[in-house]
Amino acid sequence: MKILICEDETGVVDILKRYLKHKGFDADHALNGRAALELIKKRNYDIVFLDINMPELTGIEILKYMKENHHKAKVIILTGYPGVTSDFCTSLGADNYLEKPIDLKVIGEIIDKYTLTITEE
């Protein structure tokens, strides 16, 4: 399974990468929106963790590109903004939404759910 972490906070990237490695997955990462978009154009990711507010391109712009270009990845929005709601994220086309600080138990549940879904497809 190919996973991408699009997040400009290196602490969050480190936590996610360590947790995913513990679960048996390697993940690519991008620290800004432009780098994330370049990776998305090159690889077919299964899961993308996408921060809403990143330098150069926002997570919303990246998600819009992914939907317009029919990328099949499951997209989990990460946000630290209290005004961003789950309904807003799903209206943009995201599959899930998590508030920061992230809860690794919830990340594990999401990964398990999407691993089963992706395997069945």
mmCIF file of C-alpha atoms in Angstrom:
data_model
loop_
_atom_site.group_PDB
_atom_site.id
_atom_site.type_symbol
_atom_site.label_atom_id
_atom_site.label_comp_id
_atom_site.label_asym_id
_atom_site.label_seq_id
_atom_site.Cartn_x
_atom_site.Cartn_y
_atom_site.Cartn_z
ATOM 1 C CA MET A 1 0.000 0.000 0.000
ATOM 2 C CA LYS A 2 1.348 3.430 -0.999
ATOM 3 C CA ILE A 3 0.838 6.227 1.539
ATOM 4 C CA LEU A 4 1.630 9.936 1.249
ATOM 5 C CA ILE A 5 1.784 12.390 4.144
ATOM 6 C CA CYS A 6 1.289 16.007 2.999
ATOM 7 C CA GLU A 7 2.077 18.025 6.099
ATOM 8 C CA ASP A 8 4.313 21.011 6.821
ATOM 9 C CA GLU A 9 4.725 20.317 10.549
ATOM 10 C CA THR A 10 7.759 18.022 10.791
ATOM 11 C CA GLY A 11 6.684 16.781 14.235
ATOM 12 C CA VAL A 12 3.390 15.491 12.820
ATOM 13 C CA VAL A 13 5.223 13.901 9.865
ATOM 14 C CA ASP A 14 7.640 12.134 12.236
ATOM 15 C CA ILE A 15 4.847 10.796 14.444
ATOM 16 C CA LEU A 16 2.830 9.533 11.468
ATOM 17 C CA LYS A 17 5.839 7.948 9.751
ATOM 18 C CA ARG A 18 6.924 6.159 12.947
ATOM 19 C CA TYR A 19 3.399 4.920 13.599
ATOM 20 C CA LEU A 20 2.901 3.735 10.015
ATOM 21 C CA LYS A 21 6.278 1.966 10.083
ATOM 22 C CA HIS A 22 5.185 0.223 13.306
ATOM 23 C CA LYS A 23 2.047 -0.916 11.417
ATOM 24 C CA GLY A 24 4.234 -2.243 8.574
ATOM 25 C CA PHE A 25 3.889 0.616 6.067
ATOM 26 C CA ASP A 26 6.405 3.008 4.582
ATOM 27 C CA ALA A 27 5.164 6.451 3.645
ATOM 28 C CA ASP A 28 6.378 9.229 1.393
ATOM 29 C CA HIS A 29 6.024 12.775 2.670
ATOM 30 C CA ALA A 30 5.939 16.313 1.367
ATOM 31 C CA LEU A 31 6.458 19.426 3.481
ATOM 32 C CA ASN A 32 4.646 21.800 1.109
ATOM 33 C CA GLY A 33 1.766 21.676 -1.332
ATOM 34 C CA ARG A 34 3.814 21.927 -4.514
ATOM 35 C CA ALA A 35 6.034 18.976 -3.531
ATOM 36 C CA ALA A 36 2.920 16.993 -2.574
ATOM 37 C CA LEU A 37 1.312 17.658 -5.941
ATOM 38 C CA GLU A 38 4.451 16.518 -7.785
ATOM 39 C CA LEU A 39 4.464 13.238 -5.847
ATOM 40 C CA ILE A 40 0.747 12.723 -6.495
ATOM 41 C CA LYS A 41 1.318 13.233 -10.226
ATOM 42 C CA LYS A 42 4.094 10.592 -10.236
ATOM 43 C CA ARG A 43 2.599 7.847 -8.054
ATOM 44 C CA ASN A 44 -0.778 6.261 -7.516
ATOM 45 C CA TYR A 45 -1.204 6.502 -3.753
ATOM 46 C CA ASP A 46 -3.742 4.420 -1.868
ATOM 47 C CA ILE A 47 -3.984 6.791 1.116
ATOM 48 C CA VAL A 48 -3.114 10.486 1.350
ATOM 49 C CA PHE A 49 -2.964 12.353 4.655
ATOM 50 C CA LEU A 50 -3.516 15.956 3.615
ATOM 51 C CA ASP A 51 -3.020 19.042 5.778
ATOM 52 C CA ILE A 52 -5.460 21.828 4.877
ATOM 53 C CA ASN A 53 -2.988 24.682 5.392
ATOM 54 C CA MET A 54 0.405 24.194 3.754
ATOM 55 C CA PRO A 55 2.853 26.520 2.039
ATOM 56 C CA GLU A 56 2.783 26.975 -1.748
ATOM 57 C CA LEU A 57 -0.496 25.070 -2.351
ATOM 58 C CA THR A 58 -3.241 24.364 0.171
ATOM 59 C CA GLY A 59 -4.658 20.948 0.885
ATOM 60 C CA ILE A 60 -7.934 22.138 -0.644
ATOM 61 C CA GLU A 61 -6.164 22.929 -3.938
ATOM 62 C CA ILE A 62 -4.469 19.526 -3.924
ATOM 63 C CA LEU A 63 -7.722 17.709 -3.156
ATOM 64 C CA LYS A 64 -9.453 19.601 -5.965
ATOM 65 C CA TYR A 65 -6.688 18.522 -8.388
ATOM 66 C CA MET A 66 -7.000 14.914 -7.231
ATOM 67 C CA LYS A 67 -10.763 14.849 -7.737
ATOM 68 C CA GLU A 68 -10.606 16.581 -11.134
ATOM 69 C CA ASN A 69 -7.998 14.044 -12.280
ATOM 70 C CA HIS A 70 -9.811 10.998 -10.862
ATOM 71 C CA HIS A 71 -7.196 9.910 -8.341
ATOM 72 C CA LYS A 72 -8.502 6.916 -6.389
ATOM 73 C CA ALA A 73 -6.592 7.540 -3.145
ATOM 74 C CA LYS A 74 -8.482 7.682 0.123
ATOM 75 C CA VAL A 75 -7.910 11.220 1.424
ATOM 76 C CA ILE A 76 -7.759 11.995 5.135
ATOM 77 C CA ILE A 77 -7.778 15.716 5.875
ATOM 78 C CA LEU A 78 -5.631 16.854 8.809
ATOM 79 C CA THR A 79 -6.399 20.210 10.362
ATOM 80 C CA GLY A 80 -5.690 22.281 13.409
ATOM 81 C CA TYR A 81 -8.417 24.799 12.576
ATOM 82 C CA PRO A 82 -11.516 24.490 14.784
ATOM 83 C CA GLY A 83 -13.763 26.012 12.087
ATOM 84 C CA VAL A 84 -13.036 23.204 9.610
ATOM 85 C CA THR A 85 -15.702 20.540 9.989
ATOM 86 C CA SER A 86 -16.094 16.972 8.847
ATOM 87 C CA ASP A 87 -19.036 18.019 6.635
ATOM 88 C CA PHE A 88 -16.889 20.672 4.952
ATOM 89 C CA CYS A 89 -14.110 18.163 4.249
ATOM 90 C CA THR A 90 -16.441 15.516 2.844
ATOM 91 C CA SER A 91 -18.139 18.152 0.679
ATOM 92 C CA LEU A 92 -14.714 18.736 -0.908
ATOM 93 C CA GLY A 93 -14.357 15.019 -1.607
ATOM 94 C CA ALA A 94 -12.258 13.883 1.362
ATOM 95 C CA ASP A 95 -12.917 10.421 2.760
ATOM 96 C CA ASN A 96 -12.142 11.311 6.343
ATOM 97 C CA TYR A 97 -11.144 14.172 8.614
ATOM 98 C CA LEU A 98 -8.953 14.402 11.707
ATOM 99 C CA GLU A 99 -8.265 17.284 14.038
ATOM 100 C CA LYS A 100 -4.772 17.928 15.336
ATOM 101 C CA PRO A 101 -3.304 16.860 17.611
ATOM 102 C CA ILE A 102 -3.817 13.525 15.876
ATOM 103 C CA ASP A 103 -4.951 10.461 17.792
ATOM 104 C CA LEU A 104 -2.849 7.461 16.746
ATOM 105 C CA LYS A 105 -5.605 5.036 17.783
ATOM 106 C CA VAL A 106 -7.952 6.718 15.309
ATOM 107 C CA ILE A 107 -5.202 6.704 12.633
ATOM 108 C CA GLY A 108 -4.855 2.946 13.200
ATOM 109 C CA GLU A 109 -8.602 2.405 12.816
ATOM 110 C CA ILE A 110 -8.647 4.414 9.583
ATOM 111 C CA ILE A 111 -5.625 2.569 8.162
ATOM 112 C CA ASP A 112 -7.199 -0.792 9.056
ATOM 113 C CA LYS A 113 -10.505 0.222 7.445
ATOM 114 C CA TYR A 114 -8.908 1.479 4.239
ATOM 115 C CA THR A 115 -6.489 -1.443 4.025
ATOM 116 C CA LEU A 116 -9.480 -3.797 3.914
ATOM 117 C CA THR A 117 -11.338 -1.605 1.410
ATOM 118 C CA ILE A 118 -8.332 -1.252 -0.905
ATOM 119 C CA THR A 119 -7.570 -4.984 -0.747
ATOM 120 C CA GLU A 120 -11.163 -5.849 -1.699
ATOM 121 C CA GLU A 121 -11.163 -3.532 -4.756
#
